[in-house]
Coordinates of N, CA and C in Angstrom, one line a residue:
D1332 N -20.4 56.3 10.7 CA -20.2 55.4 9.6 C -19.7 54.1 10.2
V1333 N -19.5 53.1 9.4 CA -19.1 51.7 9.8 C -17.8 51.3 9.1
Q1334 N -16.9 50.7 9.8 CA -15.7 50.2 9.2 C -15.6 48.7 9.6
L1335 N -15.1 47.9 8.6 CA -14.9 46.5 8.8 C -13.5 46.2 8.3
V1336 N -12.8 45.4 9.2 CA -11.4 45.1 8.9 C -11.2 43.6 9.1
E1337 N -10.8 42.9 8.0 CA -10.6 41.5 8.0 C -9.1 41.2 8.4
S1338 N -8.9 40.0 9.0 CA -7.6 39.5 9.2 C -7.7 38.0 9.3
G1339 N -6.5 37.4 9.2 CA -6.4 35.9 9.4 C -6.2 35.1 8.1
G1340 N -6.2 35.8 7.0 CA -6.0 35.1 5.7 C -4.5 34.6 5.6
G1341 N -4.3 33.7 4.6 CA -2.9 33.2 4.4 C -2.9 32.0 3.5
S1342 N -1.8 31.3 3.5 CA -1.7 30.1 2.7 C -1.7 28.9 3.6
V1343 N -2.4 27.9 3.1 CA -2.5 26.6 3.8 C -2.6 25.5 2.9
Q1344 N -2.2 24.3 3.3 CA -2.3 23.1 2.5 C -3.7 22.6 2.5
A1345 N -4.1 21.9 1.5 CA -5.4 21.3 1.4 C -5.6 20.4 2.7
G1346 N -6.8 20.4 3.2 CA -7.1 19.7 4.4 C -6.9 20.5 5.7
G1347 N -6.2 21.6 5.6 CA -5.9 22.4 6.8 C -7.0 23.4 7.2
S1348 N -6.7 24.2 8.1 CA -7.7 25.1 8.7 C -7.2 26.6 8.7
L1349 N -8.1 27.5 8.7 CA -7.8 28.9 8.9 C -8.9 29.5 9.6
R1350 N -8.7 30.6 10.4 CA -9.7 31.3 11.1 C -9.6 32.8 10.7
L1351 N -10.7 33.3 10.0 CA -10.7 34.7 9.7 C -11.5 35.5 10.7
S1352 N -11.1 36.7 10.9 CA -11.8 37.6 11.8 C -12.1 38.9 11.1
C1353 N -13.2 39.5 11.6 CA -13.6 40.8 11.0 C -14.0 41.7 12.2
G1354 N -13.2 42.7 12.4 CA -13.5 43.7 13.4 C -14.5 44.8 12.9
V1355 N -15.5 45.0 13.6 CA -16.6 46.0 13.2 C -16.5 47.2 14.1
S1356 N -16.4 48.4 13.6 CA -16.4 49.6 14.4 C -17.4 50.6 13.7
G1357 N -17.8 51.6 14.6 CA -18.7 52.6 14.1 C -20.1 52.2 14.4
Y1358 N -21.0 53.1 13.9 CA -22.4 52.8 14.2 C -23.3 53.3 13.0
V1359 N -24.3 52.5 12.7 CA -25.3 52.9 11.8 C -26.7 52.4 12.3
R1360 N -27.7 53.2 12.2 CA -29.0 52.8 12.8 C -29.6 51.7 12.0
S1361 N -30.2 50.8 12.7 CA -31.0 49.7 12.1 C -32.2 49.4 12.9
D1362 N -33.3 49.1 12.2 CA -34.6 48.8 12.8 C -34.4 47.6 13.8
Y1363 N -34.9 47.8 15.0 CA -34.8 46.8 16.1 C -33.4 46.5 16.5
N1364 N -32.4 47.4 16.1 CA -31.0 47.3 16.4 C -30.5 45.9 16.1
V1365 N -30.9 45.4 14.9 CA -30.5 44.1 14.4 C -29.8 44.3 13.1
Y1366 N -28.7 43.5 12.9 CA -27.8 43.7 11.7 C -27.5 42.3 11.1
C1367 N -27.3 42.4 9.8 CA -26.8 41.2 9.1 C -25.3 41.3 8.9
L1368 N -24.7 40.2 9.2 CA -23.2 40.1 9.1 C -22.9 38.9 8.2
G1369 N -22.0 39.1 7.2 CA -21.8 38.1 6.2 C -20.4 37.9 5.8
W1370 N -20.0 36.8 5.3 CA -18.8 36.5 4.7 C -19.0 36.2 3.2
F1371 N -18.2 36.8 2.4 CA -18.3 36.6 1.0 C -16.9 36.2 0.5
R1372 N -16.8 35.7 -0.7 CA -15.5 35.4 -1.3 C -15.6 35.6 -2.8
Q1373 N -14.5 35.9 -3.4 CA -14.4 36.2 -4.8 C -13.1 35.7 -5.4
V1374 N -13.3 35.0 -6.5 CA -12.1 34.6 -7.3 C -12.0 35.5 -8.6
P1375 N -10.8 35.9 -9.0 CA -10.7 36.8 -10.2 C -11.5 36.2 -11.3
G1376 N -12.3 37.1 -12.0 CA -13.0 36.7 -13.1 C -14.4 36.1 -12.8
K1377 N -14.7 36.0 -11.5 CA -16.0 35.4 -11.1 C -16.7 36.4 -10.2
E1378 N -18.0 36.2 -10.1 CA -18.8 37.1 -9.2 C -18.5 36.8 -7.7
R1379 N -18.7 37.8 -6.9 CA -18.5 37.6 -5.5 C -19.7 36.8 -5.0
E1380 N -19.5 35.8 -4.1 CA -20.6 35.0 -3.6 C -20.7 35.0 -2.1
G1381 N -21.9 35.0 -1.6 CA -22.1 34.9 -0.2 C -22.0 33.5 0.3
I1382 N -21.1 33.2 1.3 CA -20.9 31.9 1.8 C -21.4 31.7 3.2
A1383 N -21.5 32.7 4.0 CA -22.1 32.6 5.4 C -22.7 33.9 5.8
V1384 N -23.9 33.8 6.3 CA -24.6 35.1 6.8 C -25.3 34.8 8.1
L1385 N -25.2 35.7 9.0 CA -25.9 35.5 10.2 C -26.5 36.9 10.6
T1386 N -27.6 36.8 11.4 CA -28.2 38.0 11.9 C -27.9 38.1 13.4
T1387 N -27.6 39.3 13.8 CA -27.3 39.5 15.3 C -28.5 39.2 16.1
G1388 N -29.7 39.2 15.5 CA -30.9 38.9 16.3 C -31.0 37.4 16.6
N1389 N -30.3 36.5 15.8 CA -30.3 35.1 16.1 C -29.0 34.5 15.5
P1390 N -27.9 34.8 16.1 CA -26.6 34.5 15.6 C -26.2 33.0 15.6
N1391 N -27.1 32.2 16.2 CA -26.8 30.8 16.3 C -27.3 30.0 15.1
A1392 N -27.9 30.6 14.1 CA -28.5 29.9 13.0 C -28.1 30.5 11.7
P1393 N -26.7 30.5 11.4 CA -26.3 31.1 10.2 C -26.7 30.4 8.9
Y1394 N -26.8 31.1 7.8 CA -26.9 30.5 6.5 C -25.5 30.2 6.0
Y1395 N -25.4 29.0 5.3 CA -24.2 28.6 4.7 C -24.5 28.2 3.2
A1396 N -23.6 28.7 2.3 CA -23.7 28.2 1.0 C -23.3 26.7 0.9
D1397 N -23.9 26.0 0.0 CA -23.7 24.5 -0.1 C -22.2 24.2 -0.2
S1398 N -21.5 25.1 -0.9 CA -20.0 24.8 -1.1 C -19.2 24.8 0.2
V1399 N -19.7 25.4 1.3 CA -18.9 25.4 2.5 C -19.6 24.8 3.7
K1400 N -20.9 24.3 3.5 CA -21.7 23.8 4.6 C -21.0 22.5 5.1
G1401 N -20.9 22.5 6.4 CA -20.2 21.4 7.1 C -18.7 21.5 7.3
R1402 N -18.1 22.5 6.6 CA -16.7 22.8 6.8 C -16.4 24.1 7.4
F1403 N -17.2 25.1 7.1 CA -17.0 26.5 7.6 C -18.1 26.8 8.7
T1404 N -17.6 27.6 9.7 CA -18.5 28.0 10.8 C -18.4 29.5 11.1
A1405 N -19.5 30.2 10.9 CA -19.5 31.6 11.2 C -20.0 31.8 12.6
S1406 N -19.3 32.8 13.3 CA -19.7 33.1 14.7 C -19.5 34.6 14.9
R1407 N -20.1 35.1 16.0 CA -20.0 36.5 16.4 C -19.6 36.6 17.8
D1408 N -18.6 37.4 18.1 CA -18.2 37.7 19.5 C -18.8 39.1 19.8
K1409 N -19.9 39.1 20.4 CA -20.6 40.3 20.7 C -19.8 41.3 21.5
A1410 N -19.1 40.8 22.5 CA -18.4 41.7 23.4 C -17.2 42.4 22.7
K1411 N -16.6 41.7 21.7 CA -15.5 42.3 21.0 C -15.9 42.9 19.6
N1412 N -17.2 42.8 19.3 CA -17.8 43.3 18.1 C -17.0 42.7 16.9
T1413 N -16.8 41.4 16.9 CA -16.0 40.8 15.9 C -16.8 39.6 15.3
L1414 N -16.6 39.4 14.0 CA -17.2 38.3 13.3 C -16.1 37.3 12.9
H1415 N -16.3 36.1 13.1 CA -15.3 35.1 12.8 C -15.8 34.1 11.7
L1416 N -14.8 33.5 11.0 CA -15.2 32.4 10.1 C -14.1 31.3 10.3
Q1417 N -14.5 30.2 10.9 CA -13.6 29.1 11.1 C -13.7 28.2 9.8
M1418 N -12.6 28.0 9.2 CA -12.6 27.2 7.9 C -11.8 26.0 8.1
D1419 N -12.4 24.9 8.0 CA -11.8 23.6 8.2 C -11.9 22.8 6.9
R1420 N -11.0 21.7 6.8 CA -11.0 20.9 5.6 C -10.9 21.7 4.4
L1421 N -10.0 22.6 4.3 CA -10.0 23.5 3.2 C -9.5 22.8 1.9
E1422 N -10.1 23.3 0.8 CA -9.8 22.7 -0.5 C -9.2 23.7 -1.4
P1423 N -8.5 23.3 -2.4 CA -8.0 24.3 -3.4 C -9.1 25.2 -4.0
E1424 N -10.3 24.7 -4.1 CA -11.4 25.5 -4.6 C -11.8 26.6 -3.7
D1425 N -11.3 26.6 -2.4 CA -11.6 27.7 -1.5 C -10.7 28.9 -1.7
T1426 N -9.7 28.8 -2.5 CA -8.8 29.9 -2.8 C -9.6 31.1 -3.3
A1427 N -9.5 32.2 -2.6 CA -10.2 33.4 -3.0 C -9.8 34.5 -2.1
M1428 N -10.3 35.7 -2.5 CA -10.3 36.9 -1.6 C -11.6 36.8 -0.7
Y1429 N -11.4 36.9 0.6 CA -12.6 36.8 1.5 C -12.9 38.2 2.1
Y1430 N -14.2 38.5 2.0 CA -14.6 39.8 2.5 C -15.7 39.6 3.6
C1431 N -15.7 40.4 4.6 CA -16.8 40.5 5.5 C -17.7 41.7 5.2
A1432 N -18.9 41.7 5.5 CA -19.8 42.7 5.1 C -20.9 42.9 6.1
M1433 N -21.6 44.0 6.2 CA -22.6 44.3 7.1 C -23.8 45.0 6.5
H1434 N -25.0 44.7 6.9 CA -26.2 45.3 6.3 C -27.1 45.6 7.5
P1435 N -27.5 46.9 7.6 CA -28.3 47.3 8.8 C -29.8 46.9 8.6
N1436 N -30.1 45.7 8.7 CA -31.5 45.2 8.5 C -31.7 44.0 9.4
W1437 N -32.9 43.7 9.7 CA -33.2 42.5 10.5 C -33.5 41.3 9.6
L1438 N -33.7 41.5 8.3 CA -34.0 40.4 7.4 C -32.7 40.2 6.5
C1439 N -32.1 39.0 6.6 CA -30.8 38.8 6.0 C -30.9 37.8 4.8
G1440 N -30.3 38.2 3.7 CA -30.1 37.3 2.6 C -28.6 37.2 2.3
A1441 N -28.3 36.5 1.3 CA -26.8 36.3 1.0 C -26.4 37.0 -0.3
A1442 N -27.3 37.9 -0.8 CA -26.9 38.6 -2.1 C -26.0 39.8 -1.8
V1443 N -25.0 39.9 -2.7 CA -24.0 41.0 -2.5 C -24.7 42.3 -2.5
S1444 N -25.7 42.5 -3.3 CA -26.4 43.8 -3.5 C -27.1 44.2 -2.2
E1445 N -27.3 43.3 -1.3 CA -28.0 43.7 0.0 C -27.1 44.4 1.0
F1446 N -25.8 44.2 0.9 CA -24.9 44.6 1.9 C -24.2 45.9 1.5
H1447 N -24.3 46.8 2.5 CA -23.9 48.2 2.3 C -22.4 48.5 2.7
Y1448 N -21.9 47.7 3.7 CA -20.6 48.0 4.3 C -19.7 46.8 4.1
W1449 N -18.5 47.1 3.6 CA -17.5 46.0 3.2 C -16.2 46.3 3.8
G1450 N -15.5 45.2 4.1 CA -14.1 45.3 4.5 C -13.2 45.3 3.2
Q1451 N -11.9 45.3 3.4 CA -11.0 45.4 2.3 C -10.6 44.1 1.7
G1452 N -10.9 43.0 2.4 CA -10.7 41.6 2.0 C -9.4 41.1 2.5
T1453 N -9.3 39.8 2.6 CA -8.1 39.1 3.0 C -8.0 37.8 2.2
Q1454 N -6.8 37.6 1.7 CA -6.5 36.5 0.7 C -6.4 35.2 1.4
V1455 N -7.0 34.2 0.9 CA -6.9 32.8 1.3 C -6.4 31.9 0.1
T1456 N -5.3 31.2 0.3 CA -4.8 30.4 -0.7 C -4.6 29.0 -0.2
V1457 N -5.2 28.0 -0.9 CA -5.1 26.6 -0.5 C -4.4 25.8 -1.6
S1458 N -3.4 25.2 -1.3 CA -2.6 24.4 -2.3 C -2.5 22.9 -2.0

């Protein structure tokens, strides 16, 4: 099975930065040994949204939601099996619970329903 554990959340002032990390352990089979890794966020009372998704087959071309494009950067440390989300120029609207997720497939979208494995979440608060 697969486990994902997020870290790095916290409180920051508007305009500041945070870096989230997601450690991935365990194994699940995937065609071509390629996986989708994603960052999602959720505000109470709203649906969870995908904000950054990358494929291990081409990790240098992540998808970003318009709300974070140009401010957030997703990356993968293959050696440490860790996914990162660098968040710069944070805004109060970025306040949410942030989750990382994994989908054992070579074709990646940003829909919540596509992802099978989830972390427990880490809170980000921007004031």
